[in-house]
Amino acid sequence: MIHQYKIDDLNVVIDVNSGGIHLFDECSYDYVALQNEGKVHEEIVGLLNKQYGDVDFSEVQSEIKQLTDQGMLFTEDNYEHILDGLSDRETVVKALCLHIAHDCNLKCKYCFAEEGEYHGERSMMSLEVGKKAIDFLVANSKNRKNLEIDFFGGEPLMNFEVVKEIVYYAKSIEAKYNKNFRFTITTNGVLLDNDKINFINEYMYNVVLSCDGRREVHDYMRPTANQKGSYDMIMPKFKDIVSKREGSYYIRGTFTHHNLDFAKDVISMADEGFDLISVEPVVAPLSADYAIKPEDINLLLKEYEVLAKEMVKRNITGKGFSFFHFMIDLNGGPCVAKRLTGCGAGTEYLAVAPFGDLYPCHQFVGMEEFKMGTVELGVENTELRSEFKGCNVLAKEECSNCWAKFYCSGGCMANAYNYNGSIQSVYKMGCELEKKRVECAIYLKAKEI
Amino acid sequence: MKHIKTLNNTVLQNTVKHGGCGECQTSCQSACKTSCTVGNQSCENENK
């Protein structure tokens, strides 16, 4: 299977099953399209001769054959057998999302955590539960060395003393169990001060700073409890923490139906001096006024392209920045096993609610039917775990003929559940956006080379 | 090649041999939290 698209002055051809990515000139681009339809050389030459009179199409034929022989074009899909081994694989937990605070000091309108409460009551994780979560992770991570702990909320800085103690505890047992903990914290920035900045920059592998971009966009969706904007409160603190930081960070926003021109928000954050940026579509029921609607998709696809072209321009002038969804590693990306099994929710990645309940991921927290167990007793609902384990891109009918299947790996299971009631389904609006993001990511790489 | 330029030199089939070690990040961990993105991750297998 191949996928072809034009963007800017490039003609891109992706060989889906090998991951081979090629730039074709005009005549070879048209040639391969006809070959992909099943036409033979003589037919193709007959169809294209008038348009490309002086081209020697035997050269084109030869180059395509060479790539085909090298397994870089028209490659067969023979990955089904890998799943046999994967379905029998032992379950290893390697990442936990700790819901350290189910409370928040902002009242963001789109919050899937329902202003921090997640279908439940306001609550804070205790140190005791946090330590048990670390012990659970170590005990269930087998021989995996790199383990991830994500402090999430609500707003994690509202329970920061417990965050610190959990970090100290995890660090204290690292050597004994031959583990390397990588901590990430997500914050809205309201409570950031010098002490917290120093701690985060010393211990956190990554920090995610929540900001939606332009001041008016941010303030509309991310007000304080008394309905004032939070942009001016958080922006100086975000600049401060980033200026003092050596490790990774992301300034991360959400776009909604109210800012479909979200490229302007990305650019706004770049202009404020941030160079690691992520802005993502809102997760919301269609009934919400801010939800992305099917009729918004074409605009959003164009907006991704606007952003990609602006990034190319800025790269040339030395003012480049990274956009999370346009990042792609063409030579050292994930292996086939990872691409088939997807995000790892419910198996490798679990979320821990404040009182220690385990869920498949942060988006399922508080949904009783998705409770998997506790940090104390471990995963008890093994049937549910098996359901998540068996949910891979080859198991989804809609994905089997999709060219992007090895980039998105079947998409977000929580999104699929929220929109269709089944983790085995796909969230089609998300598919369209993801495909465009992959195309733009490849375009950006091609322009770098 | 005169008409075609290839951008990458590794093919997915080769990762079948060394893949599946599981040392890479889980997909939602670094920044996204709302939309699964696997293809943009890096392989962390030290033995490939």
Short mmCIF file of C-alpha atoms in Angstrom, two decimals:
data_model
loop_
_atom_site.label_atom_id
_atom_site.label_comp_id
_atom_site.label_asym_id
_atom_site.label_seq_id
_atom_site.Cartn_x
_atom_site.Cartn_y
_atom_site.Cartn_z
CA MET A 1 0.00 0.00 0.00
CA ILE A 2 1.26 3.47 -0.84
CA HIS A 3 -0.03 6.93 0.06
CA GLN A 4 0.65 9.95 -2.13
CA TYR A 5 0.13 13.63 -1.39
CA LYS A 6 1.26 17.02 -2.57
CA ILE A 7 2.19 19.75 -0.17
CA ASP A 8 3.82 23.04 -1.07
CA ASP A 9 6.32 22.15 -3.83
CA LEU A 10 6.73 18.51 -2.73
CA ASN A 11 5.27 15.26 -4.07
CA VAL A 12 5.46 12.76 -1.24
CA VAL A 13 5.02 9.00 -1.55
CA ILE A 14 4.81 6.87 1.59
CA ASP A 15 5.23 3.12 1.43
CA VAL A 16 2.96 2.14 4.30
CA ASN A 17 4.31 -1.26 5.23
CA SER A 18 8.02 -0.44 5.13
CA GLY A 19 7.72 3.14 6.32
CA GLY A 20 9.76 4.22 3.29
CA ILE A 21 9.24 7.89 2.49
CA HIS A 22 10.14 9.30 -0.91
CA LEU A 23 10.00 12.56 -2.80
CA PHE A 24 8.97 12.06 -6.43
CA ASP A 25 9.24 14.53 -9.26
CA GLU A 26 6.05 15.34 -11.19
CA CYS A 27 6.28 12.67 -13.86
CA SER A 28 7.27 9.83 -11.53
CA TYR A 29 4.53 10.92 -9.08
CA ASP A 30 1.90 10.58 -11.81
CA TYR A 31 3.51 7.34 -13.00
CA VAL A 32 3.41 5.63 -9.61
CA ALA A 33 -0.20 6.69 -9.08
CA LEU A 34 -1.22 4.90 -12.28
CA GLN A 35 0.92 1.89 -11.40
CA ASN A 36 -0.83 1.77 -8.04
CA GLU A 37 -4.15 1.59 -9.91
CA GLY A 38 -2.88 -1.59 -11.58
CA LYS A 39 -1.86 -0.17 -14.94
CA VAL A 40 1.19 -1.60 -16.73
CA HIS A 41 4.14 0.37 -18.10
CA GLU A 42 2.91 0.65 -21.69
CA GLU A 43 -0.51 1.90 -20.59
CA ILE A 44 1.06 4.44 -18.24
CA VAL A 45 3.44 5.75 -20.89
CA GLY A 46 0.51 6.06 -23.29
CA LEU A 47 -1.42 8.12 -20.75
CA LEU A 48 1.47 10.37 -19.72
CA ASN A 49 3.40 10.81 -22.96
CA LYS A 50 1.46 13.85 -24.09
CA GLN A 51 2.00 15.66 -20.80
CA TYR A 52 5.67 14.69 -20.37
CA GLY A 53 6.80 14.30 -23.99
CA ASP A 54 10.54 14.38 -23.36
CA VAL A 55 10.65 12.08 -20.34
CA ASP A 56 12.23 8.64 -20.65
CA PHE A 57 9.73 6.64 -18.60
CA SER A 58 11.92 3.54 -18.64
CA GLU A 59 14.13 5.42 -16.16
CA VAL A 60 11.14 6.04 -13.90
CA GLN A 61 10.11 2.41 -14.20
CA SER A 62 13.62 1.33 -13.29
CA GLU A 63 13.85 3.56 -10.21
CA ILE A 64 10.48 2.35 -8.93
CA LYS A 65 11.55 -1.26 -9.50
CA GLN A 66 14.79 -0.65 -7.63
CA LEU A 67 12.92 0.68 -4.58
CA THR A 68 10.41 -2.15 -4.79
CA ASP A 69 13.25 -4.70 -4.84
CA GLN A 70 14.81 -2.99 -1.82
CA GLY A 71 11.57 -3.35 0.15
CA MET A 72 10.92 0.39 0.17
CA LEU A 73 7.93 0.57 -2.16
CA PHE A 74 4.82 -1.57 -2.67
CA THR A 75 5.87 -3.68 0.32
CA GLU A 76 3.54 -6.41 1.47
CA ASP A 77 1.94 -6.31 4.91
CA ASN A 78 3.26 -9.37 6.71
CA TYR A 79 3.00 -8.18 10.28
CA GLU A 80 0.04 -10.28 11.35
CA HIS A 81 2.35 -12.98 12.75
CA ILE A 82 3.95 -10.50 15.15
CA LEU A 83 0.63 -10.19 16.95
CA ASP A 84 0.72 -13.87 17.89
CA GLY A 85 3.73 -13.19 20.03
CA LEU A 86 2.38 -9.91 21.34
CA SER A 87 -0.92 -11.29 22.58
CA ASP A 88 0.97 -13.82 24.69
CA ARG A 89 3.39 -11.25 26.04
CA GLU A 90 3.64 -10.77 29.76
CA THR A 91 2.03 -7.63 31.07
CA VAL A 92 4.60 -5.11 32.15
CA VAL A 93 3.62 -1.79 33.70
CA LYS A 94 6.12 0.93 32.89
CA ALA A 95 4.27 4.19 33.43
CA LEU A 96 1.82 5.57 35.95
CA CYS A 97 -0.17 8.75 35.81
CA LEU A 98 -0.65 9.81 39.43
CA HIS A 99 -3.73 11.92 40.02
CA ILE A 100 -2.09 13.76 42.81
CA ALA A 101 -4.85 16.33 43.25
CA HIS A 102 -8.48 16.07 42.22
CA ASP A 103 -8.97 19.76 42.73
CA CYS A 104 -8.05 22.79 40.71
CA ASN A 105 -7.62 26.53 41.15
CA LEU A 106 -8.80 27.35 37.63
CA LYS A 107 -12.22 26.73 36.11
CA CYS A 108 -11.31 25.79 32.56
CA LYS A 109 -14.47 25.37 30.52
CA TYR A 110 -13.32 22.29 28.60
CA CYS A 111 -11.74 20.35 31.46
CA PHE A 112 -12.35 16.60 31.01
CA ALA A 113 -11.43 16.33 34.67
CA GLU A 114 -14.54 18.40 35.47
CA GLU A 115 -12.49 21.12 37.16
CA GLY A 116 -10.41 18.46 38.83
CA GLU A 117 -13.13 16.27 40.29
CA TYR A 118 -13.31 13.48 37.67
CA HIS A 119 -16.89 12.39 38.30
CA GLY A 120 -16.12 12.28 42.03
CA GLU A 121 -15.37 14.56 44.95
CA ARG A 122 -12.45 16.88 45.47
CA SER A 123 -9.60 14.89 46.93
CA MET A 124 -5.82 14.75 47.33
CA MET A 125 -3.53 11.74 47.05
CA SER A 126 -1.80 10.89 50.31
CA LEU A 127 1.90 10.09 50.56
CA GLU A 128 0.94 6.58 51.64
CA VAL A 129 -1.00 5.97 48.41
CA GLY A 130 1.81 7.59 46.39
CA LYS A 131 4.43 5.28 47.89
CA LYS A 132 2.22 2.25 47.25
CA ALA A 133 1.89 3.37 43.65
CA ILE A 134 5.68 3.48 43.30
CA ASP A 135 5.95 0.03 44.91
CA PHE A 136 3.24 -1.29 42.58
CA LEU A 137 5.12 0.06 39.55
CA VAL A 138 8.44 -1.43 40.62
CA ALA A 139 6.81 -4.79 41.36
CA ASN A 140 5.03 -4.93 38.00
CA SER A 141 7.73 -3.52 35.73
CA LYS A 142 9.74 -6.77 35.47
CA ASN A 143 13.14 -5.94 33.95
CA ARG A 144 12.17 -2.61 32.34
CA LYS A 145 14.63 0.00 33.50
CA ASN A 146 13.04 3.26 32.38
CA LEU A 147 9.89 3.94 34.39
CA GLU A 148 7.71 6.99 34.05
CA ILE A 149 5.74 8.79 36.70
CA ASP A 150 3.45 11.58 35.64
CA PHE A 151 2.03 13.96 38.24
CA PHE A 152 -1.34 15.01 36.94
CA GLY A 153 -4.57 16.48 38.23
CA GLY A 154 -6.55 18.60 38.74
CA GLU A 155 -3.69 20.85 39.58
CA PRO A 156 -0.69 18.92 40.99
CA LEU A 157 0.87 21.99 42.62
CA MET A 158 -2.06 22.02 45.07
CA ASN A 159 -0.53 18.90 46.63
CA PHE A 160 3.12 19.66 45.99
CA GLU A 161 4.56 18.46 49.31
CA VAL A 162 3.28 14.97 48.49
CA VAL A 163 4.74 15.25 44.99
CA LYS A 164 8.14 16.01 46.50
CA GLU A 165 7.97 13.16 49.01
CA ILE A 166 6.95 10.67 46.30
CA VAL A 167 9.91 11.79 44.17
CA TYR A 168 12.31 11.41 47.11
CA TYR A 169 10.90 7.96 47.86
CA ALA A 170 11.21 6.78 44.26
CA LYS A 171 14.76 8.10 44.00
CA SER A 172 15.67 6.31 47.23
CA ILE A 173 14.80 2.88 45.80
CA GLU A 174 16.04 3.40 42.21
CA ALA A 175 19.47 1.82 42.66
CA LYS A 176 18.18 -1.12 44.68
CA TYR A 177 15.80 -2.19 41.92
CA ASN A 178 17.92 -1.01 38.95
CA LYS A 179 15.30 1.45 37.78
CA ASN A 180 15.48 4.90 36.24
CA PHE A 181 12.45 7.00 37.14
CA ARG A 182 11.50 9.81 34.80
CA PHE A 183 9.11 12.30 36.33
CA THR A 184 6.78 14.65 34.50
CA ILE A 185 4.51 17.23 36.07
CA THR A 186 1.67 19.10 34.41
CA THR A 187 0.71 22.48 35.83
CA ASN A 188 -1.51 25.46 35.11
CA GLY A 189 1.19 27.65 36.66
CA VAL A 190 -0.96 29.48 39.19
CA LEU A 191 1.01 28.26 42.23
CA LEU A 192 4.47 28.24 40.67
CA ASP A 193 7.05 30.00 42.84
CA ASN A 194 10.82 29.90 43.12
CA ASP A 195 10.96 26.86 45.39
CA LYS A 196 8.67 24.82 43.17
CA ILE A 197 10.49 25.91 40.04
CA ASN A 198 13.81 24.84 41.56
CA PHE A 199 12.44 21.46 42.60
CA ILE A 200 10.76 20.82 39.24
CA ASN A 201 13.87 21.80 37.31
CA GLU A 202 16.04 19.57 39.44
CA TYR A 203 13.90 16.44 39.49
CA MET A 204 11.40 16.50 36.64
CA TYR A 205 12.47 14.98 33.33
CA ASN A 206 9.68 16.93 31.68
CA VAL A 207 7.25 19.65 32.67
CA VAL A 208 4.02 20.42 30.84
CA LEU A 209 2.87 24.02 31.14
CA SER A 210 -0.78 24.59 30.29
CA CYS A 211 -1.43 27.61 28.09
CA ASP A 212 -3.80 28.00 25.16
CA GLY A 213 -1.86 30.57 23.16
CA ARG A 214 -3.21 34.05 22.53
CA ARG A 215 -4.21 35.95 25.67
CA GLU A 216 -7.87 36.31 24.67
CA VAL A 217 -8.17 32.63 23.71
CA HIS A 218 -6.47 31.49 26.91
CA ASP A 219 -8.49 33.80 29.16
CA TYR A 220 -11.81 32.80 27.60
CA MET A 221 -11.35 29.08 28.22
CA ARG A 222 -9.09 29.17 31.29
CA PRO A 223 -10.62 31.62 33.77
CA THR A 224 -10.07 31.77 37.51
CA ALA A 225 -12.85 30.90 39.96
CA ASN A 226 -14.00 34.53 39.93
CA GLN A 227 -14.13 34.54 36.12
CA LYS A 228 -10.98 36.57 35.52
CA GLY A 229 -8.38 35.64 32.92
CA SER A 230 -5.33 33.69 34.06
CA TYR A 231 -2.92 34.52 31.21
CA ASP A 232 -1.13 37.43 32.89
CA MET A 233 -0.86 35.44 36.09
CA ILE A 234 0.85 32.40 34.56
CA MET A 235 2.83 33.66 31.59
CA PRO A 236 5.68 35.35 33.53
CA LYS A 237 6.04 32.20 35.65
CA PHE A 238 6.19 29.95 32.59
CA LYS A 239 8.89 32.13 31.07
CA ASP A 240 10.77 32.02 34.36
CA ILE A 241 10.72 28.23 34.73
CA VAL A 242 11.74 27.69 31.10
CA SER A 243 14.59 30.22 31.31
CA LYS A 244 16.03 28.36 34.29
CA ARG A 245 15.51 24.90 32.83
CA GLU A 246 17.92 22.57 31.06
CA GLY A 247 15.60 19.57 30.57
CA SER A 248 12.62 19.11 28.31
CA TYR A 249 9.34 20.98 28.70
CA TYR A 250 6.21 21.58 26.69
CA ILE A 251 3.96 24.55 26.72
CA ARG A 252 0.72 22.81 25.94
CA GLY A 253 -2.64 24.13 24.89
CA THR A 254 -6.02 22.95 23.75
CA PHE A 255 -7.87 24.28 20.75
CA THR A 256 -11.64 24.23 20.47
CA HIS A 257 -14.44 25.20 18.10
CA HIS A 258 -13.83 28.78 19.31
CA ASN A 259 -10.26 28.99 17.99
CA LEU A 260 -10.15 26.94 14.82
CA ASP A 261 -7.35 29.31 13.71
CA PHE A 262 -5.17 27.67 16.34
CA ALA A 263 -1.96 28.15 14.32
CA LYS A 264 -2.10 31.73 15.59
CA ASP A 265 -2.02 30.38 19.14
CA VAL A 266 1.00 28.23 18.41
CA ILE A 267 2.74 31.19 16.79
CA SER A 268 1.78 33.41 19.71
CA MET A 269 3.58 31.08 22.12
CA ALA A 270 6.58 30.86 19.79
CA ASP A 271 6.66 34.66 19.69
CA GLU A 272 6.64 34.70 23.48
CA GLY A 273 9.90 32.76 23.35
CA PHE A 274 8.77 29.13 23.81
CA ASP A 275 10.29 26.59 21.45
CA LEU A 276 8.66 23.31 22.54
CA ILE A 277 4.96 23.65 21.89
CA SER A 278 1.98 21.32 21.83
CA VAL A 279 -1.57 22.37 20.99
CA GLU A 280 -4.23 19.72 20.69
CA PRO A 281 -7.90 19.34 19.83
CA VAL A 282 -10.33 19.47 22.72
CA VAL A 283 -11.90 16.25 24.00
CA ALA A 284 -15.58 17.06 24.47
CA PRO A 285 -19.07 15.71 23.79
CA LEU A 286 -20.50 17.06 20.53
CA SER A 287 -23.20 18.84 22.51
CA ALA A 288 -20.66 21.23 24.04
CA ASP A 289 -20.52 24.65 22.35
CA TYR A 290 -16.72 24.45 22.23
CA ALA A 291 -16.55 20.88 20.81
CA ILE A 292 -14.89 20.31 17.44
CA LYS A 293 -17.71 19.70 14.94
CA PRO A 294 -17.49 17.55 11.78
CA GLU A 295 -17.88 20.72 9.68
CA ASP A 296 -14.77 22.18 11.37
CA ILE A 297 -12.45 19.49 10.07
CA ASN A 298 -11.61 20.99 6.67
CA LEU A 299 -10.70 24.29 8.29
CA LEU A 300 -8.51 22.50 10.82
CA LEU A 301 -6.72 20.53 8.11
CA LYS A 302 -5.88 23.78 6.34
CA GLU A 303 -4.77 25.28 9.64
CA TYR A 304 -2.25 22.49 10.23
CA GLU A 305 -0.81 23.21 6.80
CA VAL A 306 -0.66 26.95 7.54
CA LEU A 307 1.27 26.13 10.69
CA ALA A 308 3.65 23.74 8.94
CA LYS A 309 4.47 26.28 6.23
CA GLU A 310 5.09 28.98 8.84
CA MET A 311 7.41 26.60 10.68
CA VAL A 312 9.39 25.97 7.50
CA LYS A 313 9.79 29.73 7.06
CA ARG A 314 10.93 30.16 10.64
CA ASN A 315 13.40 27.28 10.38
CA ILE A 316 15.05 29.08 7.47
CA THR A 317 15.35 32.33 9.41
CA GLY A 318 16.72 30.61 12.53
CA LYS A 319 13.54 31.17 14.55
CA GLY A 320 12.37 27.58 14.40
CA PHE A 321 10.44 25.76 17.10
CA SER A 322 9.09 22.25 17.71
CA PHE A 323 5.42 21.38 17.53
CA PHE A 324 4.72 18.11 19.33
CA HIS A 325 2.34 16.68 16.77
CA PHE A 326 4.71 17.46 13.90
CA MET A 327 7.60 15.60 15.48
CA ILE A 328 8.57 12.46 13.63
CA ASP A 329 11.68 10.34 13.67
CA LEU A 330 11.98 8.91 10.17
CA ASN A 331 15.03 6.76 10.86
CA GLY A 332 14.84 5.89 14.54
CA GLY A 333 11.12 5.77 15.23
CA PRO A 334 9.23 3.09 17.12
CA CYS A 335 9.56 -0.58 16.21
CA VAL A 336 6.73 -2.49 14.56
CA ALA A 337 5.71 -4.05 17.89
CA LYS A 338 5.16 -0.60 19.38
CA ARG A 339 3.37 0.65 16.30
CA LEU A 340 0.99 -2.31 16.39
CA THR A 341 0.19 -2.17 20.07
CA GLY A 342 -0.33 1.56 20.39
CA CYS A 343 -0.36 3.80 23.41
CA GLY A 344 -0.21 1.12 26.10
CA ALA A 345 -3.25 2.29 28.08
CA GLY A 346 -4.66 -0.40 30.35
CA THR A 347 -1.52 -2.50 30.15
CA GLU A 348 1.82 -0.64 30.19
CA TYR A 349 0.29 2.64 31.29
CA LEU A 350 -2.20 3.04 34.13
CA ALA A 351 -3.67 5.98 35.98
CA VAL A 352 -3.92 6.09 39.77
CA ALA A 353 -6.81 8.03 41.33
CA PRO A 354 -6.22 9.88 44.65
CA PHE A 355 -7.38 6.97 46.83
CA GLY A 356 -5.29 4.43 44.91
CA ASP A 357 -7.77 3.04 42.38
CA LEU A 358 -6.27 1.97 39.06
CA TYR A 359 -7.74 2.94 35.67
CA PRO A 360 -6.57 2.26 32.09
CA CYS A 361 -5.52 5.90 31.61
CA HIS A 362 -6.15 9.38 32.95
CA GLN A 363 -9.17 9.84 30.70
CA PHE A 364 -11.00 6.86 32.21
CA VAL A 365 -10.47 7.92 35.83
CA GLY A 366 -13.72 8.03 37.78
CA MET A 367 -15.62 5.82 35.31
CA GLU A 368 -16.59 2.95 37.59
CA GLU A 369 -16.86 0.40 34.77
CA PHE A 370 -13.18 1.00 33.99
CA LYS A 371 -11.80 0.52 37.47
CA MET A 372 -9.09 -2.12 37.18
CA GLY A 373 -7.91 -2.59 40.76
CA THR A 374 -5.91 -0.73 43.38
CA VAL A 375 -2.24 0.03 44.01
CA GLU A 376 -2.50 -2.17 47.08
CA LEU A 377 -4.04 -5.25 45.47
CA GLY A 378 -2.85 -4.73 41.91
CA VAL A 379 -4.84 -5.25 38.71
CA GLU A 380 -7.82 -7.42 39.63
CA ASN A 381 -9.99 -6.88 36.57
CA THR A 382 -7.81 -8.96 34.26
CA GLU A 383 -10.67 -9.30 31.78
CA LEU A 384 -10.60 -5.56 31.21
CA ARG A 385 -6.83 -5.62 30.94
CA SER A 386 -7.09 -8.33 28.28
CA GLU A 387 -9.58 -6.19 26.38
CA PHE A 388 -7.08 -3.31 26.29
CA LYS A 389 -4.21 -5.66 25.49
CA GLY A 390 -6.10 -7.07 22.53
CA CYS A 391 -6.98 -3.64 21.20
CA ASN A 392 -4.40 -3.08 18.47
CA VAL A 393 -4.39 -1.43 15.11
CA LEU A 394 -4.75 -4.67 13.18
CA ALA A 395 -7.82 -5.58 15.24
CA LYS A 396 -9.65 -2.44 14.10
CA GLU A 397 -11.40 -2.94 10.80
CA GLU A 398 -11.40 0.77 9.93
CA CYS A 399 -7.62 0.89 10.35
CA SER A 400 -6.66 -2.05 8.16
CA ASN A 401 -6.77 -0.06 4.92
CA CYS A 402 -5.60 3.23 6.37
CA TRP A 403 -2.20 4.48 5.25
CA ALA A 404 -1.54 6.11 8.64
CA LYS A 405 -2.04 2.97 10.73
CA PHE A 406 1.63 2.63 11.67
CA TYR A 407 1.84 6.28 12.76
CA CYS A 408 -1.25 6.55 14.97
CA SER A 409 -1.47 2.86 15.92
CA GLY A 410 -5.24 2.89 16.11
CA GLY A 411 -5.64 6.19 17.89
CA CYS A 412 -6.78 7.10 21.37
CA MET A 413 -8.95 4.42 22.98
CA ALA A 414 -10.54 6.95 25.35
CA ASN A 415 -11.59 9.13 22.43
CA ALA A 416 -12.99 6.06 20.67
CA TYR A 417 -14.95 5.10 23.78
CA ASN A 418 -16.25 8.61 24.39
CA TYR A 419 -17.55 8.99 20.85
CA ASN A 420 -18.65 5.45 19.99
CA GLY A 421 -18.94 3.56 23.27
CA SER A 422 -16.22 1.08 22.35
CA ILE A 423 -12.45 1.13 22.69
CA GLN A 424 -12.29 -1.15 19.63
CA SER A 425 -13.70 1.58 17.41
CA VAL A 426 -12.04 4.66 15.96
CA TYR A 427 -12.73 8.35 16.50
CA LYS A 428 -13.05 9.41 12.87
CA MET A 429 -12.59 13.16 13.31
CA GLY A 430 -9.41 12.38 15.20
CA CYS A 431 -8.27 10.16 12.30
CA GLU A 432 -8.60 12.98 9.79
CA LEU A 433 -6.60 15.34 11.98
CA GLU A 434 -3.94 12.74 12.72
CA LYS A 435 -3.43 11.94 9.03
CA LYS A 436 -2.90 15.60 8.26
CA ARG A 437 -0.45 15.94 11.15
CA VAL A 438 1.62 13.04 9.83
CA GLU A 439 1.66 14.56 6.34
CA CYS A 440 2.80 17.90 7.77
CA ALA A 441 5.43 16.23 9.96
CA ILE A 442 6.94 14.49 6.93
CA TYR A 443 6.81 17.75 4.97
CA LEU A 444 8.78 19.52 7.68
CA LYS A 445 11.41 16.78 7.73
CA ALA A 446 11.68 16.83 3.95
CA LYS A 447 12.29 20.57 4.05
CA GLU A 448 15.09 20.09 6.59
CA ILE A 449 16.97 17.60 4.44
CA MET B 1 18.26 8.41 -8.71
CA LYS B 2 17.07 11.05 -11.12
CA HIS B 3 13.35 11.13 -10.40
CA ILE B 4 13.02 9.90 -6.81
CA LYS B 5 14.72 10.91 -3.56
CA THR B 6 14.33 8.67 -0.53
CA LEU B 7 14.21 10.42 2.85
CA ASN B 8 14.90 7.54 5.22
CA ASN B 9 17.16 4.55 5.24
CA THR B 10 15.53 2.19 7.71
CA VAL B 11 12.56 0.00 7.02
CA LEU B 12 9.97 -1.19 9.50
CA GLN B 13 10.56 -4.83 8.64
CA ASN B 14 14.04 -4.61 10.15
CA THR B 15 12.61 -3.60 13.51
CA VAL B 16 10.85 -6.95 13.78
CA LYS B 17 14.17 -8.54 14.74
CA HIS B 18 15.12 -6.25 17.61
CA GLY B 19 11.79 -4.64 18.51
CA GLY B 20 9.44 -4.98 21.43
CA CYS B 21 11.88 -4.28 24.28
CA GLY B 22 9.42 -1.78 25.76
CA GLU B 23 11.97 0.76 26.97
CA CYS B 24 10.34 3.57 24.98
CA GLN B 25 7.95 6.08 26.49
CA THR B 26 4.26 5.36 26.73
CA SER B 27 2.59 7.52 24.16
CA CYS B 28 0.57 9.89 26.30
CA GLN B 29 3.33 10.60 28.74
CA SER B 30 5.28 13.51 27.37
CA ALA B 31 2.82 16.13 26.26
CA CYS B 32 -0.30 15.00 24.59
CA LYS B 33 -2.74 13.48 27.09
CA THR B 34 -5.64 13.68 24.66
CA SER B 35 -4.62 12.16 21.34
CA CYS B 36 -2.54 9.08 20.78
CA THR B 37 0.61 9.71 18.80
CA VAL B 38 2.96 6.78 18.47
CA GLY B 39 4.83 7.52 15.26
CA ASN B 40 6.57 10.58 16.68
CA GLN B 41 8.34 8.67 19.42
CA SER B 42 11.92 7.54 19.42
CA CYS B 43 13.19 4.01 19.90
CA GLU B 44 15.14 3.54 23.14
CA ASN B 45 16.39 0.02 22.53
CA GLU B 46 20.05 -0.02 23.52
CA ASN B 47 20.73 -3.38 21.86
CA LYS B 48 19.51 -2.76 18.34
#
